Coordinates of C-alpha atoms and ligand atoms in Angstrom, one line a residue:
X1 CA 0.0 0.0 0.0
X2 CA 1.2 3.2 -1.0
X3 CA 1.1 6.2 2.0
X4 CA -0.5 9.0 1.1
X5 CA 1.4 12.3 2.5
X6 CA 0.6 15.9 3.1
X7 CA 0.0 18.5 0.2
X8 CA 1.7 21.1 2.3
X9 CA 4.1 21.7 5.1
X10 CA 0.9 24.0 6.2
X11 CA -1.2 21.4 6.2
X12 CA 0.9 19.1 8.1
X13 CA 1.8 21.9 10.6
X14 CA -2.1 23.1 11.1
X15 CA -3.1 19.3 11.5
X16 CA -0.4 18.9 14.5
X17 CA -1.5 21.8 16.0
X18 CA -5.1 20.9 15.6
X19 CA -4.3 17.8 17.7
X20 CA -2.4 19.5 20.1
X21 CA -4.8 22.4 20.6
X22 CA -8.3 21.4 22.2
X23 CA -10.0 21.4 25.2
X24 CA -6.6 20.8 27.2
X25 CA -5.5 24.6 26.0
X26 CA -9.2 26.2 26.4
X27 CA -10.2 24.8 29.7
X28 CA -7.7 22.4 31.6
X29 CA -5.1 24.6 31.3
X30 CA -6.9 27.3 32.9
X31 CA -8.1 25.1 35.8
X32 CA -5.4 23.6 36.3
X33 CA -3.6 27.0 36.8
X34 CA -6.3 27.9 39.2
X35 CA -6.0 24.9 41.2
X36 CA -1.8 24.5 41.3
X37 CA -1.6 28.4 42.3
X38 CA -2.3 30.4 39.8
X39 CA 1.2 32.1 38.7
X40 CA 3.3 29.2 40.5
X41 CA 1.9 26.8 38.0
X42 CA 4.2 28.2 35.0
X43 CA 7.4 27.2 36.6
X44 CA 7.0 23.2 36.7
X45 CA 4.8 23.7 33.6
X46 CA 7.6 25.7 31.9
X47 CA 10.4 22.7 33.1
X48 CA 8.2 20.0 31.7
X49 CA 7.8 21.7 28.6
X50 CA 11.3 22.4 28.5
X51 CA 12.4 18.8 29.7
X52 CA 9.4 16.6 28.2
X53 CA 7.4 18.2 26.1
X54 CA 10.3 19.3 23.5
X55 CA 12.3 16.3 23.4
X56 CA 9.4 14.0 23.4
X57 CA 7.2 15.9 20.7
X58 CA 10.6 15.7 18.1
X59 CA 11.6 12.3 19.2
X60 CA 7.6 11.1 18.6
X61 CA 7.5 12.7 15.5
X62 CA 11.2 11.3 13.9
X63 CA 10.4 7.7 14.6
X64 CA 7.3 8.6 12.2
X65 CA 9.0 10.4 9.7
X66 CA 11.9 7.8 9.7
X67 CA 9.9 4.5 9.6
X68 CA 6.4 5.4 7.5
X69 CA 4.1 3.5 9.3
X70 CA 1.5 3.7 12.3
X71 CA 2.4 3.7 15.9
X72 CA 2.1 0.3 16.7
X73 CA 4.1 -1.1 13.7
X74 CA 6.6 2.1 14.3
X75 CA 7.4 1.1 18.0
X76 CA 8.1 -2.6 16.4
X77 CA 10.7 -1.2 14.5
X78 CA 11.9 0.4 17.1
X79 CA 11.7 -2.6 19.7
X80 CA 10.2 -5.6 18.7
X81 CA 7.3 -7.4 20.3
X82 CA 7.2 -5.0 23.6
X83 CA 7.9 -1.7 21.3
X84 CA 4.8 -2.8 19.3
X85 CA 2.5 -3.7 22.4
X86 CA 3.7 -0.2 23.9
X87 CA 2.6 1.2 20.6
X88 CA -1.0 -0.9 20.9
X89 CA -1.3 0.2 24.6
X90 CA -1.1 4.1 23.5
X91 CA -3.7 3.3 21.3
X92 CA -6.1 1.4 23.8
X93 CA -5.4 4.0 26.0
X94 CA -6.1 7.0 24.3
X95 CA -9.0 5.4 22.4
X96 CA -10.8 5.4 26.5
X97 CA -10.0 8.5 26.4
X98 CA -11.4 9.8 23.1
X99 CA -14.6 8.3 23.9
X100 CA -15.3 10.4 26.8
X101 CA -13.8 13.3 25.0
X102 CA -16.4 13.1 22.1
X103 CA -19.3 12.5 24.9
X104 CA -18.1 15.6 26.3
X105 CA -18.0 17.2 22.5
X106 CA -22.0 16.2 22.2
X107 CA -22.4 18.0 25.1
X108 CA -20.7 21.1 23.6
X109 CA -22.6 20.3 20.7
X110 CA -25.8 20.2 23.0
X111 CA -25.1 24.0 24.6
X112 CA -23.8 24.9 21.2
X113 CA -27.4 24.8 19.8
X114 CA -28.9 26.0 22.8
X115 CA -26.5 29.1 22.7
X116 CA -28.4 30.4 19.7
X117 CA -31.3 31.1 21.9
X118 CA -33.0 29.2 25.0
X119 CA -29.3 29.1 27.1
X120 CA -29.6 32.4 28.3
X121 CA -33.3 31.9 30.0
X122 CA -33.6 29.4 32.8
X123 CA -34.8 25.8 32.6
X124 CA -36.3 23.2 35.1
X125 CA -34.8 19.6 35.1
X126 CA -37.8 17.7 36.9
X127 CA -35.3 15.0 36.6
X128 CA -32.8 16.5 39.2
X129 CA -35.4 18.5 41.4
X130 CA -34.1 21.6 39.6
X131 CA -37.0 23.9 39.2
X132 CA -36.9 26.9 36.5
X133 CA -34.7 30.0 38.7
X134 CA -32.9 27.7 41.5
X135 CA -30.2 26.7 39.8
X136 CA -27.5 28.9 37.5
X137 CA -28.5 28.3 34.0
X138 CA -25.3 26.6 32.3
X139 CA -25.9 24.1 35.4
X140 CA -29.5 24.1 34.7
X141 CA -29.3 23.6 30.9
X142 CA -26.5 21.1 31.2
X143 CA -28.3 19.0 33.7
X144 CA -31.0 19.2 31.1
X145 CA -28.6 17.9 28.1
X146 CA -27.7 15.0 30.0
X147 CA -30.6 14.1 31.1
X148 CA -32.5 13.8 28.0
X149 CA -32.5 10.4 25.7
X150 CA -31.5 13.2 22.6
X151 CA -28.1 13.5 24.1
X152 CA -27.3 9.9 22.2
X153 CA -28.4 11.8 18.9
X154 CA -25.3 14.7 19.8
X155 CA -22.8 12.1 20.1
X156 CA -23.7 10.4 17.1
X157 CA -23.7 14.0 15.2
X158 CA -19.4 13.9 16.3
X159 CA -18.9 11.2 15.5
X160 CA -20.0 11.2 12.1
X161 CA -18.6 14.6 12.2
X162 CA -15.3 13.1 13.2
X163 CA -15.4 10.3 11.0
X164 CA -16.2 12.7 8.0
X165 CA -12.9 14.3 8.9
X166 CA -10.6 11.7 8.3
X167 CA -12.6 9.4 5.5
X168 CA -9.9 9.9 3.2
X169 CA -7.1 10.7 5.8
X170 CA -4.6 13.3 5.0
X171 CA -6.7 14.5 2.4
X172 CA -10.1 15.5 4.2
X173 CA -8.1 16.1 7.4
X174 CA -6.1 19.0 5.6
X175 CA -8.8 20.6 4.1
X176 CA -10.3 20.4 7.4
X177 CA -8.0 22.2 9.7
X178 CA -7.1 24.5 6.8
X179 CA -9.6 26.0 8.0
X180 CA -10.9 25.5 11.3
X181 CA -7.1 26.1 13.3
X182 CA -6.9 29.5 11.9
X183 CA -10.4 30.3 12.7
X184 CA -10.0 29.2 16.4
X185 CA -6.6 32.1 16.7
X186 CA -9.2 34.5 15.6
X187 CA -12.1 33.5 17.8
X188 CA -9.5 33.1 20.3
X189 CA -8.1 36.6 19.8
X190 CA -11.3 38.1 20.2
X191 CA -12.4 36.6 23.4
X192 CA -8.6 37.9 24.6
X193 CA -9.9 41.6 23.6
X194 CA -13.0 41.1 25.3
X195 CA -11.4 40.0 28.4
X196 CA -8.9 42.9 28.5
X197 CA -11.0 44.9 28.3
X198 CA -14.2 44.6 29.9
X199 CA -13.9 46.5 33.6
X200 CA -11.8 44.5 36.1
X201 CA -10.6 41.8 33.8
X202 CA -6.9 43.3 34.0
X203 CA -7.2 41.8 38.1
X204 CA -7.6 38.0 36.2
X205 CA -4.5 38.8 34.4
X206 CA -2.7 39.6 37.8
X207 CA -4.0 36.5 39.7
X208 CA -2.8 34.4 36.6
X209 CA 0.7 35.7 36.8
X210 CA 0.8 35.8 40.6
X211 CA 3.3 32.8 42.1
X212 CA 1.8 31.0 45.0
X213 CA 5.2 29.3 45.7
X214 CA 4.3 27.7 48.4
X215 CA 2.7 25.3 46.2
X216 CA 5.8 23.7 44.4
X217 CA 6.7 21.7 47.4
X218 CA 3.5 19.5 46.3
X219 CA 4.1 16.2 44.5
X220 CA 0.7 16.5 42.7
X221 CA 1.4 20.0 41.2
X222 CA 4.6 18.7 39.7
X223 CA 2.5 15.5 38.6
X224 CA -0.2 17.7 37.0
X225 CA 1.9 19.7 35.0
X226 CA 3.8 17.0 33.3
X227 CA 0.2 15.6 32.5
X228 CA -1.0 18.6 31.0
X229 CA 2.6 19.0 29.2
X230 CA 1.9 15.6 27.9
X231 CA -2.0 15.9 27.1
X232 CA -1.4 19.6 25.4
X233 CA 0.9 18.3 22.8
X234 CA -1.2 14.9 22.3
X235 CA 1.9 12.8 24.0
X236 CA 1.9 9.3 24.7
X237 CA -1.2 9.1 21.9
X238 CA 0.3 7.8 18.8
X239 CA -0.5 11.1 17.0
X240 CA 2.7 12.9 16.3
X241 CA 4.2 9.5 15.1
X242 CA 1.2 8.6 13.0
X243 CA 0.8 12.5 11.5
X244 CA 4.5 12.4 10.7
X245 CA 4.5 9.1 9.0
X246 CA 2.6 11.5 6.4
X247 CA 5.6 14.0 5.5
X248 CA 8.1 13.4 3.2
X249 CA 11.4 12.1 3.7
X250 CA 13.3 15.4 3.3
X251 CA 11.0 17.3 5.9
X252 CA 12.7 19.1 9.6
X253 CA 11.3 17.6 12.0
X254 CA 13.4 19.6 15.0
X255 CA 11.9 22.8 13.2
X256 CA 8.3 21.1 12.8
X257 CA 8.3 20.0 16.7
X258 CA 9.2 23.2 17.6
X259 CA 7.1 24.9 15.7
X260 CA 3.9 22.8 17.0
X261 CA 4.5 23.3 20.6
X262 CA 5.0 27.2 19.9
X263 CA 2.2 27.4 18.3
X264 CA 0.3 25.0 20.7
X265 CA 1.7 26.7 23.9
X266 CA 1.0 30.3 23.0
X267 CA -2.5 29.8 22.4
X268 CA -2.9 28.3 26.0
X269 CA -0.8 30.6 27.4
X270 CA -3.8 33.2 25.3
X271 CA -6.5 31.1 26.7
X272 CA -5.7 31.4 30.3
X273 CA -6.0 35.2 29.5
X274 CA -9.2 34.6 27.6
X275 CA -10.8 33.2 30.8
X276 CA -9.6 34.6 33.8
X277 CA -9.7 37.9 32.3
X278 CA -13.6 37.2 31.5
X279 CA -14.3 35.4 34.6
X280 CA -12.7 38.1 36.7
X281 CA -14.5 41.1 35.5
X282 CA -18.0 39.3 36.4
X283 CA -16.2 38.5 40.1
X284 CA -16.4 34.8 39.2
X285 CA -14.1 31.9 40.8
X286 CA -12.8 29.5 38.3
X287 CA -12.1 27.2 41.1
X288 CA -14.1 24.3 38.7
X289 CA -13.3 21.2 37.8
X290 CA -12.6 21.1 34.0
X291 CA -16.1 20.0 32.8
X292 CA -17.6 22.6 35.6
X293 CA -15.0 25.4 34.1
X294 CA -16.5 24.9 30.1
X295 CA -20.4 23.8 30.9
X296 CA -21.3 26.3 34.5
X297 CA -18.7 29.2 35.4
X298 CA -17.7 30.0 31.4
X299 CA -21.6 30.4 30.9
X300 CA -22.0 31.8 34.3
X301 CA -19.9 34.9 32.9
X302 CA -21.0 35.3 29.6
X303 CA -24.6 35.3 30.4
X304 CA -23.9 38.8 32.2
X305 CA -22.7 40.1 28.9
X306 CA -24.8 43.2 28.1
X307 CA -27.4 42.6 25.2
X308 CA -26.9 41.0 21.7
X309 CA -23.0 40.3 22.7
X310 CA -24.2 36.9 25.0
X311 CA -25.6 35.2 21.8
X312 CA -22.8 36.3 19.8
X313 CA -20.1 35.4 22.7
X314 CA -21.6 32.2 24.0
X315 CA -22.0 31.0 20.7
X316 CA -18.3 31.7 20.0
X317 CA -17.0 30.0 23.0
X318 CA -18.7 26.7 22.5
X319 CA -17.7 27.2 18.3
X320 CA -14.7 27.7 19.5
X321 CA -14.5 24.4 22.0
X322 CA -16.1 22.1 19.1
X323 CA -13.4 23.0 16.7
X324 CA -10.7 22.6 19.3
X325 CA -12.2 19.5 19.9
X326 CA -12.8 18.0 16.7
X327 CA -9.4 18.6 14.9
X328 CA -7.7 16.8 18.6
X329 CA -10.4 14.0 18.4
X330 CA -9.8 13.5 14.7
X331 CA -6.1 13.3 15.1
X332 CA -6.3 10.0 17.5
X333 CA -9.0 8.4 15.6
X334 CA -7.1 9.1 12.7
X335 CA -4.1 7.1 14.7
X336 CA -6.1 4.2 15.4
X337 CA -7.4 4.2 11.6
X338 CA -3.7 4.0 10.6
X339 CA -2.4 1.8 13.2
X340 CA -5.0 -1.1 12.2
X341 CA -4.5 -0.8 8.3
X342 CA -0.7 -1.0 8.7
X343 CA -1.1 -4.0 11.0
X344 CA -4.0 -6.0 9.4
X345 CA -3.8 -4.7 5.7
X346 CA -8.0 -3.7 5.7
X347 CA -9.5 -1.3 3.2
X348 CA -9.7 2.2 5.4
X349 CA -13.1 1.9 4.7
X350 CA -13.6 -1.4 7.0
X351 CA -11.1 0.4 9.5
X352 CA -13.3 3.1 9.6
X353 CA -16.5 1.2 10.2
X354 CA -15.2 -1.0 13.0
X355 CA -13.3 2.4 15.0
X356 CA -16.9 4.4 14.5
X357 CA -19.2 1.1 15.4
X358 CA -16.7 0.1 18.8
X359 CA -16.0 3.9 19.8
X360 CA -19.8 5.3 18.9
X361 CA -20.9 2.3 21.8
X362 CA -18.2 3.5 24.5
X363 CA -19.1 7.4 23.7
X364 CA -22.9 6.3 24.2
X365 CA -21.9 4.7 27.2
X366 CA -20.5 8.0 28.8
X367 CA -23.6 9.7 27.8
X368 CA -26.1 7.6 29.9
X369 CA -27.1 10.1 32.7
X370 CA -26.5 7.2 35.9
X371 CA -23.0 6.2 34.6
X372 CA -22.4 10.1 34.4
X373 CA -23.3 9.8 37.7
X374 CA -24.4 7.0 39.5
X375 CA -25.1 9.8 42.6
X376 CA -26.5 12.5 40.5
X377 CA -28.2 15.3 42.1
X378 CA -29.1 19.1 42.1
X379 CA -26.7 20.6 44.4
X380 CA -24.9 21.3 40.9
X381 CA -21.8 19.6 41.8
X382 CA -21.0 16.9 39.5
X383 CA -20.1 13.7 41.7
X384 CA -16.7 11.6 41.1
X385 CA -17.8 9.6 37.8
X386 CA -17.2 6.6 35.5
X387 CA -15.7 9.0 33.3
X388 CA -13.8 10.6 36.4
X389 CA -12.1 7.4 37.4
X390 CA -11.6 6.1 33.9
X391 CA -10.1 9.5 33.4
X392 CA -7.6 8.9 36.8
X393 CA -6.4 5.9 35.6
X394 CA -5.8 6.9 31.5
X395 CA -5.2 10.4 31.6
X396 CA -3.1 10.3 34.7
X397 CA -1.0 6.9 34.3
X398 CA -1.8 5.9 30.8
X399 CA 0.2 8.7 28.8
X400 CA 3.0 8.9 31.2
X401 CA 3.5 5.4 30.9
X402 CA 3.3 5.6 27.3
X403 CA 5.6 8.1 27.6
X404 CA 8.0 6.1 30.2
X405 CA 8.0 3.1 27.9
X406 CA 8.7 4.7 24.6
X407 CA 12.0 6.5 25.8
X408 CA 13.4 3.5 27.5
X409 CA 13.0 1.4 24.2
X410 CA 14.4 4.0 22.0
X411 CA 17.0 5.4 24.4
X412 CA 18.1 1.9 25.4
X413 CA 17.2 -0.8 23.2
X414 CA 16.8 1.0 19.9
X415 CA 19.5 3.4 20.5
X416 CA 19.7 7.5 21.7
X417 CA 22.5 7.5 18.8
X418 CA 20.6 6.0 15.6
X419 CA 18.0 8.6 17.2
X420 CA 19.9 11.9 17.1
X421 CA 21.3 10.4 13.5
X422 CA 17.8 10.2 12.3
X423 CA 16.3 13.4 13.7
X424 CA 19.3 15.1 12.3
X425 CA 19.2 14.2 8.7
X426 CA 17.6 17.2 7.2
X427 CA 17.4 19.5 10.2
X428 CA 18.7 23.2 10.8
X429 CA 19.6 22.8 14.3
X430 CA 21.2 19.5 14.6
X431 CA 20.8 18.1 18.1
X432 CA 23.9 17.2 20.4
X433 CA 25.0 14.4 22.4
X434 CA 23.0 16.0 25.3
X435 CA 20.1 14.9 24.2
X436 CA 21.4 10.9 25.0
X437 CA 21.1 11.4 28.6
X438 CA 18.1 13.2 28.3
X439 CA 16.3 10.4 26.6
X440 CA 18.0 7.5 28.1
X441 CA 18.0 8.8 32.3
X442 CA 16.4 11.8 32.5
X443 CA 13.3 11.6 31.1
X444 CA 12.2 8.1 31.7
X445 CA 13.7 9.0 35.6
X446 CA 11.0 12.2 35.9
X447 CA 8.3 10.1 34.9
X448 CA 9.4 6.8 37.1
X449 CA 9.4 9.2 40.2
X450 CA 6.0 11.2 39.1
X451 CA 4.0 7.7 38.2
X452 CA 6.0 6.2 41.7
X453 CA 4.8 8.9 43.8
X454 CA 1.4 8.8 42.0
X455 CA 1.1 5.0 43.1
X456 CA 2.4 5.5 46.6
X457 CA -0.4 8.7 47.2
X458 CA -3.0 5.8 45.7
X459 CA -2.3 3.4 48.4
X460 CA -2.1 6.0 51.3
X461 CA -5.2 7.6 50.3
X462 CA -4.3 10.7 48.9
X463 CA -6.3 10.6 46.2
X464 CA -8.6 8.0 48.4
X465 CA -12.1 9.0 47.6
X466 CA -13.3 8.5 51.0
X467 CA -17.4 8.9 50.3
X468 CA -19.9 6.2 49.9
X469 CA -18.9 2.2 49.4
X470 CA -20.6 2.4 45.5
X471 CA -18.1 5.0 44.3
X472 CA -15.3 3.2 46.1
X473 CA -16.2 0.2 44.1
X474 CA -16.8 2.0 40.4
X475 CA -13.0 3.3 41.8
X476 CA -11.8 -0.4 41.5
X477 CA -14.1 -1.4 38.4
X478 CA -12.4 1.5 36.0
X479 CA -8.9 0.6 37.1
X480 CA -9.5 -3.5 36.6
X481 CA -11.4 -2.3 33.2
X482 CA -8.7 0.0 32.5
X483 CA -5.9 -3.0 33.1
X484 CA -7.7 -5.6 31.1
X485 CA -8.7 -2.9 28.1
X486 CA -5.5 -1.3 28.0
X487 CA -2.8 -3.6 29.1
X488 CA -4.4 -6.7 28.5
X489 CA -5.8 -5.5 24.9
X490 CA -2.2 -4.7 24.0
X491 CA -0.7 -8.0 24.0
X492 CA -2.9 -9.8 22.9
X493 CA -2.5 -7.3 19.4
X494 CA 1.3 -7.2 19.1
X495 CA 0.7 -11.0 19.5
X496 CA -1.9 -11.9 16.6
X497 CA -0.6 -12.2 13.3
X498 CA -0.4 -8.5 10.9
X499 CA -2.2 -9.1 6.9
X500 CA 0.2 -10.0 4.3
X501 CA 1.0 -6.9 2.4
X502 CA 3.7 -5.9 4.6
Ligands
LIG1 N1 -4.1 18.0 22.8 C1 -5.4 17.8 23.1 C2 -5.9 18.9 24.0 O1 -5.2 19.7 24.5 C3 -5.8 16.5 23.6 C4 -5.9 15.5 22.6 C5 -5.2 15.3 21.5 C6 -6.9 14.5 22.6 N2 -5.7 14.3 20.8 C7 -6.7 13.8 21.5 C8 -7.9 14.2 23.5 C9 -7.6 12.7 21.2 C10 -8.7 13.1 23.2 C11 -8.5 12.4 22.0 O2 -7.1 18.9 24.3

């Protein structure tokens, strides 16, 4: 089979930062901020960009450039049998995770529609005892999204959204982000002018960049910002590999990493402006959990918009979080598509079918309003979830451990050397022997202590979720789900037998 590749260095370039900008950069990054200290966050964020992020993102995106194939099949020529079921575990891993995230783009989808019109009036959800006026509205109307049997219809509407996206890979995808990645800077910039100046919003921009120090002693700050290094720039996915595998041979790939994470860390850095900015001139916390940050307190301020501007601005916001989400989502199915055509030589139309029939069930799943949350009720907090502990477990171990994985195998076993050699070929910048001890002690050494201090804070009860026996148990299900899906899954693909048109 003949690999298609991109028309354009453009093309290639808005497509990796399509993946890499999404909801991470619009709303994790901004809670996260708030909840690590504000200003103090930059400093580990800025080291594991620096230390992670930058070696990782080039390194991900060489071994696709050099050996032409998908993630999986790349990782076996990197490492044999345990570099390809590393590769199949990214893929397992990050597919759990793209099935939440496209249930959480139909609900975008859902306030999307309602934005036009009935989101700025109040709503009662019988359902939740939440009578029209006692509850804010985006808690109201989102309460009202999941609870009604139409929310399956959203989900469905992404995915074959999604699926649209990438039916004739690099091709559609291009077109595609040609368009929408540009059109999220300028959406973007305009919320940023908004923010600035709207009365007060200059104090968000001083809580932002104001260090709460005290905070770096904390193992979990350090932990979340390599996370959110890792989920920004869609590490530990598969993505970078599989988008490279799409350039030509003679492409710079030091430049091209570079350029993506510049590109994919200003417009967080613009983001967490955006927002605190906004949410600071209408004297709103955005202590929130990420889903409470996009679907209550972003609402919460732009309802008190004066006029015609909420329409316009609310529709914006959640235009602006479905095209975020949509080029990232794309990007891993577009991974998965890849890695099973390489490995089982299928038509991409039977890939296709099989990745939209298995991950349309699992979004689905998300959706239904008791595994949301089996201890749903109208105080407007959103209890620990399915997709909570799911999200633990995948977001919190699965891409680090990706990430741990893949540098051991290509620092130790396939060689930091033959790596440099490689990512050097055709670059400006070449890259020194300092980048050997980067990949082969370093990096895998941050992320040992970061995932060992992660597992020791399980066991002690850190991160213990001390409320009722049912949620304790769900705690237990998702991880024993997650092992067999993820780890189990894995092997048991590097193991079976590839098509024949290798
Ligand atoms: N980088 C994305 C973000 O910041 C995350 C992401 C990339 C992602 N690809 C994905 C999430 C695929 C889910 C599925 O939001």
């Amino acid at each position: 089979m003949t690999r298609t590749t991109w028309k354009s260095k453009f093309g290639f370039l808005m497509a990796a930062a399509g993946s890499a900008i999404g909801l991470g950069n619009i709303v994790f990054f901004p809670a996260n901020a708030y909840r690590f200290g504000a200003g103090a966050f930059y400093l580990p964020y800025l080291i594991a960009l620096i230390f992670l992020g930058i070696p990782i993102i080039i390194m991900e995106l060489g071994i696709g450039r050099a050996f032409k194939k998908g993630f999986p099949s790349s990782m076996k020529e990197v490492a044999g049998f345990k570099g390809e079921m590393t590769g199949w575990f990214a893929i397992l891993n990050s597919s759990v995770i793209t099935m939440y995230y496209i249930t959480i783009l139909g609900w975008v989808l859902g306030m999307l529609i309602r934005s036009f019109s009935s989101l700025w009036t109040q709503v009662a959800v019988p359902e939740f005892g939440i009578e029209a006026g006692t509850a804010p509205i985006g808690i109201s109307h989102f309460f009202s999204i999941i609870s009604s049997p139409g929310t399956a219809g959203l989900v469905i509407i992404v995915w074959i959204m999604n699926i649209f996206c990438i039916l004739k890979g690099t091709k559609t995808i291009e077109k595609i982000v040609k368009i929408l990645v540009p059109s999220m800077w300028i959406f973007m910039i305009i919320m940023i002018i908004r923010g600035l100046t709207l009365p007060g919003g200059f104090q968000g921009l001083f809580l932002l960049f104001t260090p709460d120090m005290s905070i770096l002693t904390s193992a979990e700050v350090w932990k979340g910002a390599f996370s959110q290094i890792f989920f920004t720039l869609s590490l530990g996915f598969g993505i970078m590999t599989t988008y490279a595998s799409y350039l030509p041979k003679k492409s710079d790939i030091v430049n091209d990493g570079l350029s993506v994470t510049f590109m994919n860390c200003t417009f967080e850095m613009i983001a967490g402006i955006a927002i605190f900015t906004l949410l600071f001139a209408f004297s709103i916390s955005p202590r929130a959990s990420t889903l409470g940050m996009m679907f209550f307190v972003m609402p919460e301020g732009i309802a008190q918009f004066p006029g015609a501007t909420v329409t316009i601005f609310g529709v914006l916001f959640f235009t602006l979080l479905l095209s975020a989400g949509l080029t990232s989502s794309m990007s891993l199915l577009e991974t998965v598509a890849s890695a099973i055509i390489d490995k089982f030589s299928i038509s991409r139309k039977k890939a296709l079918l099989i990745i939209f029939v298995v991950g349309l069930s699992g979004s689905i799943m998300f959706s239904l309003p008791h595994v949301i949350d089996p201890e749903l009720n109208a105080s407007g907090t959103l209890g620990l979830t399915l997709l909570d502990f799911l999200d633990h477990w995948a977001f919190g171990y699965g891409l680090l451990l990706t990430g741990f994985l893949q540098t051991i195998f290509i620092g130790w076993v396939f060689g930091a050397d033959r790596l440099r050699t490689l990512l050097n070929e055709n670059s400006k910048w070449t890259i020194g022997v300092w980048f050997n001890p980067l990949i082969k002690f370093l990096i895998p050494g941050i992320i040992a202590l970061l995932l060992g201090s992660g597992i020791f804070s399980e066991f002690s009860g850190l991160y213990g979720h001390s409320s009722t026996g049912s949620i304790d148990n769900l705690h237990i299900y998702a991880l024993v789900f997650w092992i067999f899906f993820a780890a189990g899954g894995s092997f048991l693909l590097a193991k079976m037998k590839g098509g024949t048109n290798d």
